[in-house]
Tab-separated table of N, CA and C in Angstrom:
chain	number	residue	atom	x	y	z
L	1	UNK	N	7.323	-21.845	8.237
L	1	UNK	CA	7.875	-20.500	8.278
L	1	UNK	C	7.077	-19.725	9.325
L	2	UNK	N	7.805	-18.987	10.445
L	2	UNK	CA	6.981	-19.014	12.022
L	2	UNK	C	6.080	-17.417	11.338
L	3	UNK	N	6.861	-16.608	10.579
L	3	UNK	CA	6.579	-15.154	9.865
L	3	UNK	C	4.909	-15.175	9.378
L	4	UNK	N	5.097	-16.407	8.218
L	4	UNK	CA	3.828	-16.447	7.889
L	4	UNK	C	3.027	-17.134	8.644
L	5	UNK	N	3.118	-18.799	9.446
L	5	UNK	CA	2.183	-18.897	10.418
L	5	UNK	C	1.474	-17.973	11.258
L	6	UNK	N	2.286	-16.802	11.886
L	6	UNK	CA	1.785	-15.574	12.830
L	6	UNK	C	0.629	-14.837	11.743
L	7	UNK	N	1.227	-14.221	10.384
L	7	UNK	CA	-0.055	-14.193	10.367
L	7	UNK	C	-1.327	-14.456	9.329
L	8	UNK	N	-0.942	-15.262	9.279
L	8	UNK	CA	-2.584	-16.051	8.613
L	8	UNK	C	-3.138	-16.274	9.970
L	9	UNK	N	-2.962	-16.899	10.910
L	9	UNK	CA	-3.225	-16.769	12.241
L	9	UNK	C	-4.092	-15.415	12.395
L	10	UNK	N	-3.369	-14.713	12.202
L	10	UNK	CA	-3.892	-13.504	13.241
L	10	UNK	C	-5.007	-13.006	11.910
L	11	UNK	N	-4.722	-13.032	10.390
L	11	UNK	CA	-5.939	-12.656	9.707
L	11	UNK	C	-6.891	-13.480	9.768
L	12	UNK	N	-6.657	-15.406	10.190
L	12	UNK	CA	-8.010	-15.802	10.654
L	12	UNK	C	-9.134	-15.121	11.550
L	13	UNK	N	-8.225	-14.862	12.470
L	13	UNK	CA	-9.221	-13.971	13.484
L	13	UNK	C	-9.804	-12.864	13.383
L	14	UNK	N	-9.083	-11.941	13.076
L	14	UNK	CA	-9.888	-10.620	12.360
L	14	UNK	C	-10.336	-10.862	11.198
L	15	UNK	N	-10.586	-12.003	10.382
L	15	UNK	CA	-11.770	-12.096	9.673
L	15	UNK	C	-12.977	-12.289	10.298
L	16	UNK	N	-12.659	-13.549	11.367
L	16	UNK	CA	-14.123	-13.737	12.079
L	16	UNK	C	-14.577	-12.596	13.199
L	17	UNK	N	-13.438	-11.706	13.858
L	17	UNK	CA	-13.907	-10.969	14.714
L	17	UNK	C	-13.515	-9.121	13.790
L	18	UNK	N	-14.371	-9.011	13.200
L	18	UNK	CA	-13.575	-7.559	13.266
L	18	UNK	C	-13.758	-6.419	14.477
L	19	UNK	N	-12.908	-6.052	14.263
L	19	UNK	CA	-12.239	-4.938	15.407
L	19	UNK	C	-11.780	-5.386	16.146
L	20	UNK	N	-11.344	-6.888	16.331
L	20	UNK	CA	-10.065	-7.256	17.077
L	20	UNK	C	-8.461	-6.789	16.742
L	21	UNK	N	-7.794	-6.533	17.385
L	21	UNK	CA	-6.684	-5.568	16.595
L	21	UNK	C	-5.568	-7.173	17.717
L	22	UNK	N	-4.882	-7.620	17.289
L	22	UNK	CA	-3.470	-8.293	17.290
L	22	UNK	C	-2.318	-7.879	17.771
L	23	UNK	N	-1.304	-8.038	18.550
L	23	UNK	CA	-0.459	-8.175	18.841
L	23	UNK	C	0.320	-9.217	18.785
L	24	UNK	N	1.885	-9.198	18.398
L	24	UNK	CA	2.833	-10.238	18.059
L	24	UNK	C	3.599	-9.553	19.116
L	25	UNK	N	3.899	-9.738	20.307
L	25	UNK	CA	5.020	-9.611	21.200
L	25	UNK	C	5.971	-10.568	21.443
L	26	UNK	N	6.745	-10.255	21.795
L	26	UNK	CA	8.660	-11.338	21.649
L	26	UNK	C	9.846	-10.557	21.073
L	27	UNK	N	10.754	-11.689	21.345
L	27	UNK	CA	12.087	-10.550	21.253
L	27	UNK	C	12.477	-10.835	19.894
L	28	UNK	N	11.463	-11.658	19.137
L	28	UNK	CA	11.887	-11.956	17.377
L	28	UNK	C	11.106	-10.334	16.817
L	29	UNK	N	11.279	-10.431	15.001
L	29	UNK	CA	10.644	-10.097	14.557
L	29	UNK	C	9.423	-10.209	13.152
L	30	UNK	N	9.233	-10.043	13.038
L	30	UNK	CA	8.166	-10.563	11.859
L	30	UNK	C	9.044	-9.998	10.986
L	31	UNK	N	9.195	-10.949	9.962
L	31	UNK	CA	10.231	-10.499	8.565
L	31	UNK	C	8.900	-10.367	7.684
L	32	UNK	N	8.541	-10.054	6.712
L	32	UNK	CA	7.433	-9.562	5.802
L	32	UNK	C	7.948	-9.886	4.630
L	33	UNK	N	9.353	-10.305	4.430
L	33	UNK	CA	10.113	-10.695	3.213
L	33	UNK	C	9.049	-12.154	2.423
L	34	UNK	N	9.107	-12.289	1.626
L	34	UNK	CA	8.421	-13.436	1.081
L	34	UNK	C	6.868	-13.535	2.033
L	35	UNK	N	6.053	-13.028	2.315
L	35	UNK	CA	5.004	-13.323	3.400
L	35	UNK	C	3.854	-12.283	2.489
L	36	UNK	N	4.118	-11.786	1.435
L	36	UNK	CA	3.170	-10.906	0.433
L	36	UNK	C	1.685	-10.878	0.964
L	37	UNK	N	0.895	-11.036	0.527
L	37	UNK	CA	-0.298	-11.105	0.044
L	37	UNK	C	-0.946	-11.784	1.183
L	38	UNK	N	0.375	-12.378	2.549
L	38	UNK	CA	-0.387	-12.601	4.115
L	38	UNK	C	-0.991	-11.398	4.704
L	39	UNK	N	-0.448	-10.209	4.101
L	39	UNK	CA	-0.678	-8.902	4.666
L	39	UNK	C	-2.136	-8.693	4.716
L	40	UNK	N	-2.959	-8.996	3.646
L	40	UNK	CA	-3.652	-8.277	3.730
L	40	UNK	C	-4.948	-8.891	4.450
L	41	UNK	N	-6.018	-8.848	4.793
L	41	UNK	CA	-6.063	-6.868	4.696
L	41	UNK	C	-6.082	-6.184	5.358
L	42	UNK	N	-4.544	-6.479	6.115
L	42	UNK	CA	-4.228	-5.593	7.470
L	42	UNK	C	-3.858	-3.863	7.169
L	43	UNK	N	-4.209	-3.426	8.076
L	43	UNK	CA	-3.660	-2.037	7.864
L	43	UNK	C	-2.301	-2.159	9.142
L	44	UNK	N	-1.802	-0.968	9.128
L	44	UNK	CA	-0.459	-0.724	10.549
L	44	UNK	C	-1.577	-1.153	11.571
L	45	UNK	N	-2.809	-0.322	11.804
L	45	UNK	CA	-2.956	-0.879	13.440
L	45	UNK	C	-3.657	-2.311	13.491
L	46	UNK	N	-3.422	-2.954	12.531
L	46	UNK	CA	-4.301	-4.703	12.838
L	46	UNK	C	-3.173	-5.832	13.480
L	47	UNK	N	-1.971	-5.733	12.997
L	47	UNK	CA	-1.116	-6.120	13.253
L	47	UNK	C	-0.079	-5.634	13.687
L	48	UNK	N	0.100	-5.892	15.220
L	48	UNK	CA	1.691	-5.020	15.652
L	48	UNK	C	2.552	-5.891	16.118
L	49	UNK	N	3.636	-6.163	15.575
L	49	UNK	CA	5.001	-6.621	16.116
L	49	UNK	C	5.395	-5.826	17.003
L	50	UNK	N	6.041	-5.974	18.338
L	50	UNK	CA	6.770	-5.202	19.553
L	50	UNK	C	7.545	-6.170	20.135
L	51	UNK	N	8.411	-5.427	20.475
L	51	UNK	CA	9.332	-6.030	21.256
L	51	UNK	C	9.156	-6.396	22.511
L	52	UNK	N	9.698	-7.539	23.442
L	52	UNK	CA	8.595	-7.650	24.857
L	52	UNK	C	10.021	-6.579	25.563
L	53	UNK	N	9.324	-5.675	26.930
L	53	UNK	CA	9.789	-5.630	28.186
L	53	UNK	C	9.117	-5.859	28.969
L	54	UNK	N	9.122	-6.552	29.971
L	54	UNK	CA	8.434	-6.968	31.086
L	54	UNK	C	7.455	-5.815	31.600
L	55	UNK	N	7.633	-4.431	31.497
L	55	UNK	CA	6.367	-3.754	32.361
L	55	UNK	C	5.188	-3.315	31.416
L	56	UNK	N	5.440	-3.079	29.797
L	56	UNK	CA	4.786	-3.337	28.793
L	56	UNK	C	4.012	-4.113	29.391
L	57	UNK	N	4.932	-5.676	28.731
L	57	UNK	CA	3.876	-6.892	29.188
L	57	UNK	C	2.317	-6.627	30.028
L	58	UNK	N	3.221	-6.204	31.626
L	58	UNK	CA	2.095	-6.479	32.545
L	58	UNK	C	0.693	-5.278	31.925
L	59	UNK	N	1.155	-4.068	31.028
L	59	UNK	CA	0.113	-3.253	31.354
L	59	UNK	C	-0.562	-3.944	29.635
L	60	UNK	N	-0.018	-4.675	28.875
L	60	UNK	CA	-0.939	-4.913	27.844
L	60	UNK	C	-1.503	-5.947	28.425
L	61	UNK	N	-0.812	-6.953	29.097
L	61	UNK	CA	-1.745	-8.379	29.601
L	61	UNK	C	-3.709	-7.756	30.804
L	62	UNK	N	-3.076	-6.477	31.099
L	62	UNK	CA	-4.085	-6.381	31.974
L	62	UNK	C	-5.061	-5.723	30.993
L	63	UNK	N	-5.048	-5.500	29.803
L	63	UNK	CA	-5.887	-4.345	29.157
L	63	UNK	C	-6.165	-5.939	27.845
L	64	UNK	N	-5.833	-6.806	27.746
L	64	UNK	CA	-6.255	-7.370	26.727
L	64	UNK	C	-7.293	-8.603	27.079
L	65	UNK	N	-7.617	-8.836	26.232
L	65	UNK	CA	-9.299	-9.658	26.250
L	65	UNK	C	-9.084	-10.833	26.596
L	66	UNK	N	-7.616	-11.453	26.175
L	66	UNK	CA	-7.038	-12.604	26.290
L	66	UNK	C	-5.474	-12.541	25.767
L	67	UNK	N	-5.114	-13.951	26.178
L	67	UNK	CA	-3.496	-14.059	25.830
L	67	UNK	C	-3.432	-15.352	25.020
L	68	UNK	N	-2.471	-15.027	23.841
L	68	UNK	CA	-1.958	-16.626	23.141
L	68	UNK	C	-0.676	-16.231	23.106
L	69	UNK	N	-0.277	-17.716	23.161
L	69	UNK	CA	1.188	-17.787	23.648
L	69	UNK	C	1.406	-19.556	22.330
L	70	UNK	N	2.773	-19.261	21.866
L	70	UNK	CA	2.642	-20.609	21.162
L	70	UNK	C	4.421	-20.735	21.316
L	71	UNK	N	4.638	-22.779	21.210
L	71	UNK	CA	5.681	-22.744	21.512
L	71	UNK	C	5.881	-23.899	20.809
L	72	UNK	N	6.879	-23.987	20.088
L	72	UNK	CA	7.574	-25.373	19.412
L	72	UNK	C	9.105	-25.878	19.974
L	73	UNK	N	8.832	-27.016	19.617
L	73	UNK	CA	10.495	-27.984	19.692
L	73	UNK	C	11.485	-27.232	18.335
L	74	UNK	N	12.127	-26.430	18.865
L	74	UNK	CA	13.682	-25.973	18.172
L	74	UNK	C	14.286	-27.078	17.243
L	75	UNK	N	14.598	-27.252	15.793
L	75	UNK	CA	15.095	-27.981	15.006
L	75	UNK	C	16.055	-29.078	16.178
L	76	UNK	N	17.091	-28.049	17.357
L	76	UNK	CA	17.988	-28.950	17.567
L	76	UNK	C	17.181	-29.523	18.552
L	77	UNK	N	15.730	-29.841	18.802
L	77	UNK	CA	15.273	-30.442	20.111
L	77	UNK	C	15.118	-29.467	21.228
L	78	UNK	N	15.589	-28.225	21.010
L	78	UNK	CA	15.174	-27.317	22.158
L	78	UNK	C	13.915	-26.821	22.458
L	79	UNK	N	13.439	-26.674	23.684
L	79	UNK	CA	11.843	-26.582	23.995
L	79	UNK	C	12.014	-25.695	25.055
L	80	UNK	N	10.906	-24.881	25.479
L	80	UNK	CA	10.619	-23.831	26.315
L	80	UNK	C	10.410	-24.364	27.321
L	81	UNK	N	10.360	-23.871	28.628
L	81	UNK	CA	10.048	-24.545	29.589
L	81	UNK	C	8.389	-24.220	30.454
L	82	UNK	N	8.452	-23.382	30.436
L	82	UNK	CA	6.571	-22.933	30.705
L	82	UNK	C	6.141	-21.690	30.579
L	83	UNK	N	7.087	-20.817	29.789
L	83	UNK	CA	6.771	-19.205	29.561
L	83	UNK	C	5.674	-18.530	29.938
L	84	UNK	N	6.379	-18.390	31.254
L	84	UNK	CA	6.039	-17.243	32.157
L	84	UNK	C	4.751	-16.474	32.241
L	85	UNK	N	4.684	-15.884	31.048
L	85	UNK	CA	3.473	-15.256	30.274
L	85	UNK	C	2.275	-15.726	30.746
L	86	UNK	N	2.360	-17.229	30.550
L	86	UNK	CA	0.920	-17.912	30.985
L	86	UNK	C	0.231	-17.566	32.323
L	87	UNK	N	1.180	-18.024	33.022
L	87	UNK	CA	1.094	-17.566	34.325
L	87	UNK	C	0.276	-16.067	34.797
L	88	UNK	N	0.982	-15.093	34.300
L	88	UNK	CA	0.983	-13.602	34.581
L	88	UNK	C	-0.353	-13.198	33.947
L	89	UNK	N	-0.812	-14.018	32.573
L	89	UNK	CA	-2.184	-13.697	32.336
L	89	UNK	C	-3.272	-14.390	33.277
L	90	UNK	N	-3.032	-15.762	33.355
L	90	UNK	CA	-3.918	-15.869	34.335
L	90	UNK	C	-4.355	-15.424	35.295
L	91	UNK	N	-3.019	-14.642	36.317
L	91	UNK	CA	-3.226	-14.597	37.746
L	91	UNK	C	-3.845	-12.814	37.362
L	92	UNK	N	-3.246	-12.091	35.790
L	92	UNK	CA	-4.595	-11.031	35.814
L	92	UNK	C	-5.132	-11.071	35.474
L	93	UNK	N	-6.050	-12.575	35.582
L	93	UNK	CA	-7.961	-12.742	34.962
L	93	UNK	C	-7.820	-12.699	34.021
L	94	UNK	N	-7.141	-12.945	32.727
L	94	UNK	CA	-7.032	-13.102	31.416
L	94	UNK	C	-7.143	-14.531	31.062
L	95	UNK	N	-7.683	-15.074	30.392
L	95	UNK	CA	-8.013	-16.476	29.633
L	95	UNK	C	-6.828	-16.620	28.340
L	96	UNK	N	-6.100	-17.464	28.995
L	96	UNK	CA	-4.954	-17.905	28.199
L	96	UNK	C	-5.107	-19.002	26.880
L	97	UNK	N	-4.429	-19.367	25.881
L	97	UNK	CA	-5.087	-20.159	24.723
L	97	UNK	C	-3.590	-20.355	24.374
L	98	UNK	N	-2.961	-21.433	24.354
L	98	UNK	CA	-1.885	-21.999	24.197
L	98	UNK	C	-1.079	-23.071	23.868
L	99	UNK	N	-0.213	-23.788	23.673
L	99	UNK	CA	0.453	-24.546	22.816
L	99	UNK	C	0.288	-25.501	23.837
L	100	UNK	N	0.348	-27.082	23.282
L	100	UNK	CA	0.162	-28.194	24.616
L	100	UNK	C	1.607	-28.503	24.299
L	101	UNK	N	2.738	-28.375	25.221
L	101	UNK	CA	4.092	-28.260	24.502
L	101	UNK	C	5.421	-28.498	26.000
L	102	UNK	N	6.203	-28.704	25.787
L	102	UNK	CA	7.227	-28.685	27.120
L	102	UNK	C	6.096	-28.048	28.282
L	103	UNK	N	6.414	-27.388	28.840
L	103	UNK	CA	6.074	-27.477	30.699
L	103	UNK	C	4.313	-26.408	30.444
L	104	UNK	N	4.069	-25.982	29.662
L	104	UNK	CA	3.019	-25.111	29.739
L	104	UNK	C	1.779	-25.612	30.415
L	105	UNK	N	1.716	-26.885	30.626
L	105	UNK	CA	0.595	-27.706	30.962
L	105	UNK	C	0.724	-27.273	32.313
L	106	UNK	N	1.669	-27.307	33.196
L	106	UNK	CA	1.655	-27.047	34.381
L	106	UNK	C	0.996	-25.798	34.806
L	107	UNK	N	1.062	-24.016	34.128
L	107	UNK	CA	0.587	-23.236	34.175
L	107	UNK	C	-0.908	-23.255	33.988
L	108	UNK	N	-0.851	-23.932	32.528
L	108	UNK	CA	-2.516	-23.681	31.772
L	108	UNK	C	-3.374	-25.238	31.774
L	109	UNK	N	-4.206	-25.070	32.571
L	109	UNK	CA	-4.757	-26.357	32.836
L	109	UNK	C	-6.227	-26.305	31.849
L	110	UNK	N	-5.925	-27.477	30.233
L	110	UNK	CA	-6.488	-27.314	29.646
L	110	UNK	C	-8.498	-27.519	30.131
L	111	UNK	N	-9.113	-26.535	29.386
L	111	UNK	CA	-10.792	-26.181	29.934
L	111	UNK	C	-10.925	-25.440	31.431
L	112	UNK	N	-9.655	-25.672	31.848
L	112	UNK	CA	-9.753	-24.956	33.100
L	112	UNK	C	-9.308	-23.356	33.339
L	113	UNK	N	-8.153	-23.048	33.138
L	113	UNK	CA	-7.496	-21.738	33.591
L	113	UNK	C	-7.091	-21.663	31.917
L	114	UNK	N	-7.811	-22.301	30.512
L	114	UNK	CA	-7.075	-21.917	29.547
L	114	UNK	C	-7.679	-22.813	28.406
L	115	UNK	N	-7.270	-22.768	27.043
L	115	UNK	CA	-7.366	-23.635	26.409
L	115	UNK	C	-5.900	-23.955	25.471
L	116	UNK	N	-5.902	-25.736	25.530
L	116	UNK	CA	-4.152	-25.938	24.452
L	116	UNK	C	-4.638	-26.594	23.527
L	117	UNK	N	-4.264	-26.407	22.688
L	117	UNK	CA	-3.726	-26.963	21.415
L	117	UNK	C	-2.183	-27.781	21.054
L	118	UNK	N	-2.697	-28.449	19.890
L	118	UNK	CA	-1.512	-29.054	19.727
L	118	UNK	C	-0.358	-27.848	19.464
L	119	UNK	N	0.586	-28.263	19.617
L	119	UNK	CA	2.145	-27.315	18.670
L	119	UNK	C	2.366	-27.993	17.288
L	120	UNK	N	2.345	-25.992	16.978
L	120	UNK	CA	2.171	-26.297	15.217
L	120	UNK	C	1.013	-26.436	14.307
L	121	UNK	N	-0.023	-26.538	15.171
L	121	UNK	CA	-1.348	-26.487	14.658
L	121	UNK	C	-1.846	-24.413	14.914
L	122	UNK	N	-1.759	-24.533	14.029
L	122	UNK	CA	-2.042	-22.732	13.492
L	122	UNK	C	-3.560	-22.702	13.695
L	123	UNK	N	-4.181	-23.733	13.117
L	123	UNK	CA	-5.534	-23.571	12.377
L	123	UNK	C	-6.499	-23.674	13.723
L	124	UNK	N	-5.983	-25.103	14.948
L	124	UNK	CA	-6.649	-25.219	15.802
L	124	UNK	C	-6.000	-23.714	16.998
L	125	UNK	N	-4.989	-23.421	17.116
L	125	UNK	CA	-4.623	-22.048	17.821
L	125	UNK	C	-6.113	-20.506	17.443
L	126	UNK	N	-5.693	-20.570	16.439
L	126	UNK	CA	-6.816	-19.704	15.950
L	126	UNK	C	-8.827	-20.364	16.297
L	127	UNK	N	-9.071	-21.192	16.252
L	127	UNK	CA	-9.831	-21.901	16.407
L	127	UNK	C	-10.215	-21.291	18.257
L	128	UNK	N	-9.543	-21.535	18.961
L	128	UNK	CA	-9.443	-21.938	20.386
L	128	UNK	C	-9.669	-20.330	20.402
L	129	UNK	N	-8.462	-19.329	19.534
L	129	UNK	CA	-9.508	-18.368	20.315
L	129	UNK	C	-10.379	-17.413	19.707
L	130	UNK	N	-10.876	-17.879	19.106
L	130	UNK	CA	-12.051	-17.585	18.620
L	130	UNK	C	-12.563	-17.717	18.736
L	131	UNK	N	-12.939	-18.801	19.491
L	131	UNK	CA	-13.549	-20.014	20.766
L	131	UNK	C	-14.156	-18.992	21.979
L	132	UNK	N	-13.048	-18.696	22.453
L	132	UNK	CA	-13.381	-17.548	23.457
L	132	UNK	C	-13.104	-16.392	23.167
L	133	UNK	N	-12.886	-15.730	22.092
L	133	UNK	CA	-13.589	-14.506	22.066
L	133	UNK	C	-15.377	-14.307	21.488
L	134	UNK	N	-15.656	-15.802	21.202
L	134	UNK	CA	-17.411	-15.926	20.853
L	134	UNK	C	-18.120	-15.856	22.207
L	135	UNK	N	-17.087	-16.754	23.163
L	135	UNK	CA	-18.236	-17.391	24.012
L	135	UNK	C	-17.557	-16.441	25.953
L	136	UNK	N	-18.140	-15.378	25.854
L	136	UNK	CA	-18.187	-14.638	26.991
L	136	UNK	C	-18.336	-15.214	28.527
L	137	UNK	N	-19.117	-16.664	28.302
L	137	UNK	CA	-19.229	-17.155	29.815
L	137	UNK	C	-17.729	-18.433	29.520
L	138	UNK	N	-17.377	-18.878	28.563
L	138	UNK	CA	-16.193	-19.744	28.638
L	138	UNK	C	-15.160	-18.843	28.890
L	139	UNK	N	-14.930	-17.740	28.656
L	139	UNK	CA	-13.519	-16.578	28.926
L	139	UNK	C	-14.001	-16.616	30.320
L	140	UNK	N	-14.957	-15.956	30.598
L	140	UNK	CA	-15.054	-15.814	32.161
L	140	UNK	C	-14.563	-17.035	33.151
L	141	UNK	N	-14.932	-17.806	32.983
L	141	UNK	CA	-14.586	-19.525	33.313
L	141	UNK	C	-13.651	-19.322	33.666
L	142	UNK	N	-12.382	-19.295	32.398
L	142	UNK	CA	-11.035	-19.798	31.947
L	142	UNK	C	-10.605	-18.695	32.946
L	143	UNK	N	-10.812	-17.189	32.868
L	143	UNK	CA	-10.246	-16.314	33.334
L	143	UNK	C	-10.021	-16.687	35.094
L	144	UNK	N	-11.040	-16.928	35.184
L	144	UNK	CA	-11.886	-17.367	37.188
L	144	UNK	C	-10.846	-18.505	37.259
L	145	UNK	N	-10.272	-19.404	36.611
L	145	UNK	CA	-9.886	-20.817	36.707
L	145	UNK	C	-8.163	-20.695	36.549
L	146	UNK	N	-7.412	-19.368	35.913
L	146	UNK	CA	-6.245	-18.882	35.297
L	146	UNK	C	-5.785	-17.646	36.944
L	147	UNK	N	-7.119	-16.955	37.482
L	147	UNK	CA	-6.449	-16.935	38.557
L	147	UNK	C	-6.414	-17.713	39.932
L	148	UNK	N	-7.600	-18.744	40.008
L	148	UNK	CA	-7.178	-19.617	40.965
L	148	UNK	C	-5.796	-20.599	40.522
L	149	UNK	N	-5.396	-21.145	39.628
L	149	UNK	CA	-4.241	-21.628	38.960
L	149	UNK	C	-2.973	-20.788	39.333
L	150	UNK	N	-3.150	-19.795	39.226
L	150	UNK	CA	-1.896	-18.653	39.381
L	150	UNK	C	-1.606	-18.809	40.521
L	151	UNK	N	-2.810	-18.700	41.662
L	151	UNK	CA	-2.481	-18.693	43.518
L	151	UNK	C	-1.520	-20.003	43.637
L	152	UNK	N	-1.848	-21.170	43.401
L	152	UNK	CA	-1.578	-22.409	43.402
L	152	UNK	C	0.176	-21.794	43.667
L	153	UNK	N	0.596	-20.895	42.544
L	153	UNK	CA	2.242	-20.943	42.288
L	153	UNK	C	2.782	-19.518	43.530
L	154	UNK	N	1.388	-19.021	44.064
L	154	UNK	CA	2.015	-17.749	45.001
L	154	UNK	C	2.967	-18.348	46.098
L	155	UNK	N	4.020	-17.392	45.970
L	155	UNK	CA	5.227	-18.204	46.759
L	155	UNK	C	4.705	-18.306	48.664
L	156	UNK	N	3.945	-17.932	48.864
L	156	UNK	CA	3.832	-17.818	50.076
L	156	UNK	C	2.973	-19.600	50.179
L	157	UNK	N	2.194	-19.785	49.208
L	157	UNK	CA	0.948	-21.124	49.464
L	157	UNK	C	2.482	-22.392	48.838
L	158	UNK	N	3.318	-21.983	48.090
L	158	UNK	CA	4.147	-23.108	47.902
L	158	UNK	C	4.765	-23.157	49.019
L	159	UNK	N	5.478	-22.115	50.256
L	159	UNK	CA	6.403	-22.469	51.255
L	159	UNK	C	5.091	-23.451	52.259
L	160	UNK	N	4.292	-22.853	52.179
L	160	UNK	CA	3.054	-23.315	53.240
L	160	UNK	C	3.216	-25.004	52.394
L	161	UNK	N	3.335	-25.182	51.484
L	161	UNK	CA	2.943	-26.647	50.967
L	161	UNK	C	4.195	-27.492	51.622
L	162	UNK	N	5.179	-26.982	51.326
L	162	UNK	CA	6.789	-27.576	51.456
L	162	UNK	C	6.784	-27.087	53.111
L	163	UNK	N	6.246	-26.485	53.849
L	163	UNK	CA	6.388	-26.952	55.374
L	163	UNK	C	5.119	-28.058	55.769
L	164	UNK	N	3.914	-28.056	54.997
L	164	UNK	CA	3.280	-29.458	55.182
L	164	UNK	C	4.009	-30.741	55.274
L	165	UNK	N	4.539	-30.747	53.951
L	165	UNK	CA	5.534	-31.611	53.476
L	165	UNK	C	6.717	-32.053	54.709
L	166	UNK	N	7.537	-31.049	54.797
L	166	UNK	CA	8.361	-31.391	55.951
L	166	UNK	C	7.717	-31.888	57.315
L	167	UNK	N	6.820	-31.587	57.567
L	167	UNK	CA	6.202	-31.714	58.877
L	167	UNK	C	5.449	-33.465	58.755
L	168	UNK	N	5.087	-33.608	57.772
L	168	UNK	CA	4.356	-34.726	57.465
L	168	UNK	C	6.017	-36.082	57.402
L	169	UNK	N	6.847	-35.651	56.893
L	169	UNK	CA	8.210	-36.792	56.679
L	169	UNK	C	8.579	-36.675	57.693
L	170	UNK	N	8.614	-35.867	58.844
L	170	UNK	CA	9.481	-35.763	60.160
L	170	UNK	C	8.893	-36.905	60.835
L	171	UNK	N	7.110	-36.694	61.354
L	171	UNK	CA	6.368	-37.092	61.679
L	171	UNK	C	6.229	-38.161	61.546
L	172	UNK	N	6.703	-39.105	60.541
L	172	UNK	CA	6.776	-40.224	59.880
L	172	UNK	C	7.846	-41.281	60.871
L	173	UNK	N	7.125	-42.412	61.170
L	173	UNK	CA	8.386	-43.311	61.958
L	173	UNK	C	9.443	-43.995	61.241
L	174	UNK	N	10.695	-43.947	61.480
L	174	UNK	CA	11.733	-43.938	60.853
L	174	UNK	C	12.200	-45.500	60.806
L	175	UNK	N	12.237	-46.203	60.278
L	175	UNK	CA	12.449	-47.649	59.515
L	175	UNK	C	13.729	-48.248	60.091
């Protein structure tokens, strides 16, 4: 049940960190129906559900300590493809902590620009960042490593790659 995974999740962490305050962003919502006694002992500001818009996004990704992002295989086999998100925290120095899942690997290069976990593992998600919200020189790392990772995808260093590319097959004697 994704309602209550989110947050026992998120009260793992503000048990071990207090005054970390949570965010649940996405276009779902947290149902609270049957999820009782997960509540506590949140108050309104420990836990906030919001809805995403993209310029939100950019101004909470730049103001937060870090980003988790989690992603599962859809009952019918449907899977995400590398949500975006990852990306956008990295390239603003944010240390990403995320699902090892469809395409995310490509964004978040695990110990490097991030840390993954399995999908579906709640316990190790929470784990990872708690991980780096302990350890101040591993965020820094991840953060330093999330925006060299990000350049990698700046459209200007991919055309520069794909005219290497062309220049290198032209160049090539033809069989």
């Amino acid at each position: 049940h994704e309602e209550a995974h989110s947050l026992r999740l998120a009260r793992a962490i503000v048990r071990d960190r207090r005054g970390v305050r949570c965010e649940r962003r996405g276009n779902g919502r947290i149902q609270r129906r049957g999820v009782g006694d997960l509540r506590q002992p949140f108050a309104l500001d420990d836990l906030r559900d919001r809805p995403t818009r993209p310029k939100m996004d950019r101004e909470h990704i730049a103001r937060a300590t870090l980003v988790a992002t989690t992603s599962r295989t859809g009952p019918d086999g449907d899977s995400e493809s590398l949500l975006l998100v990852n990306l956008e925290a990295g390239a603003s120095g944010r240390p990403v902590v995320s699902t090892q899942h469809g395409g995310i690997p490509e964004y978040v290069k695990d110990d490097h620009s991030g840390l993954l976990v399995p999908e579906g593992d709640a316990e190790a998600l929470a784990a990872g960042i708690i991980r780096v919200l302990r350890d101040r020189a591993l965020a820094e790392r991840l953060a330093a490593g999330g925006v060299e990772q990000a350049n990698t995808w700046d459209v200007n260093a991919c055309a520069a790659r794909m005219d290497d590319l062309s220049d290198e097959l032209l160049a090539r004697p033809r069989k």
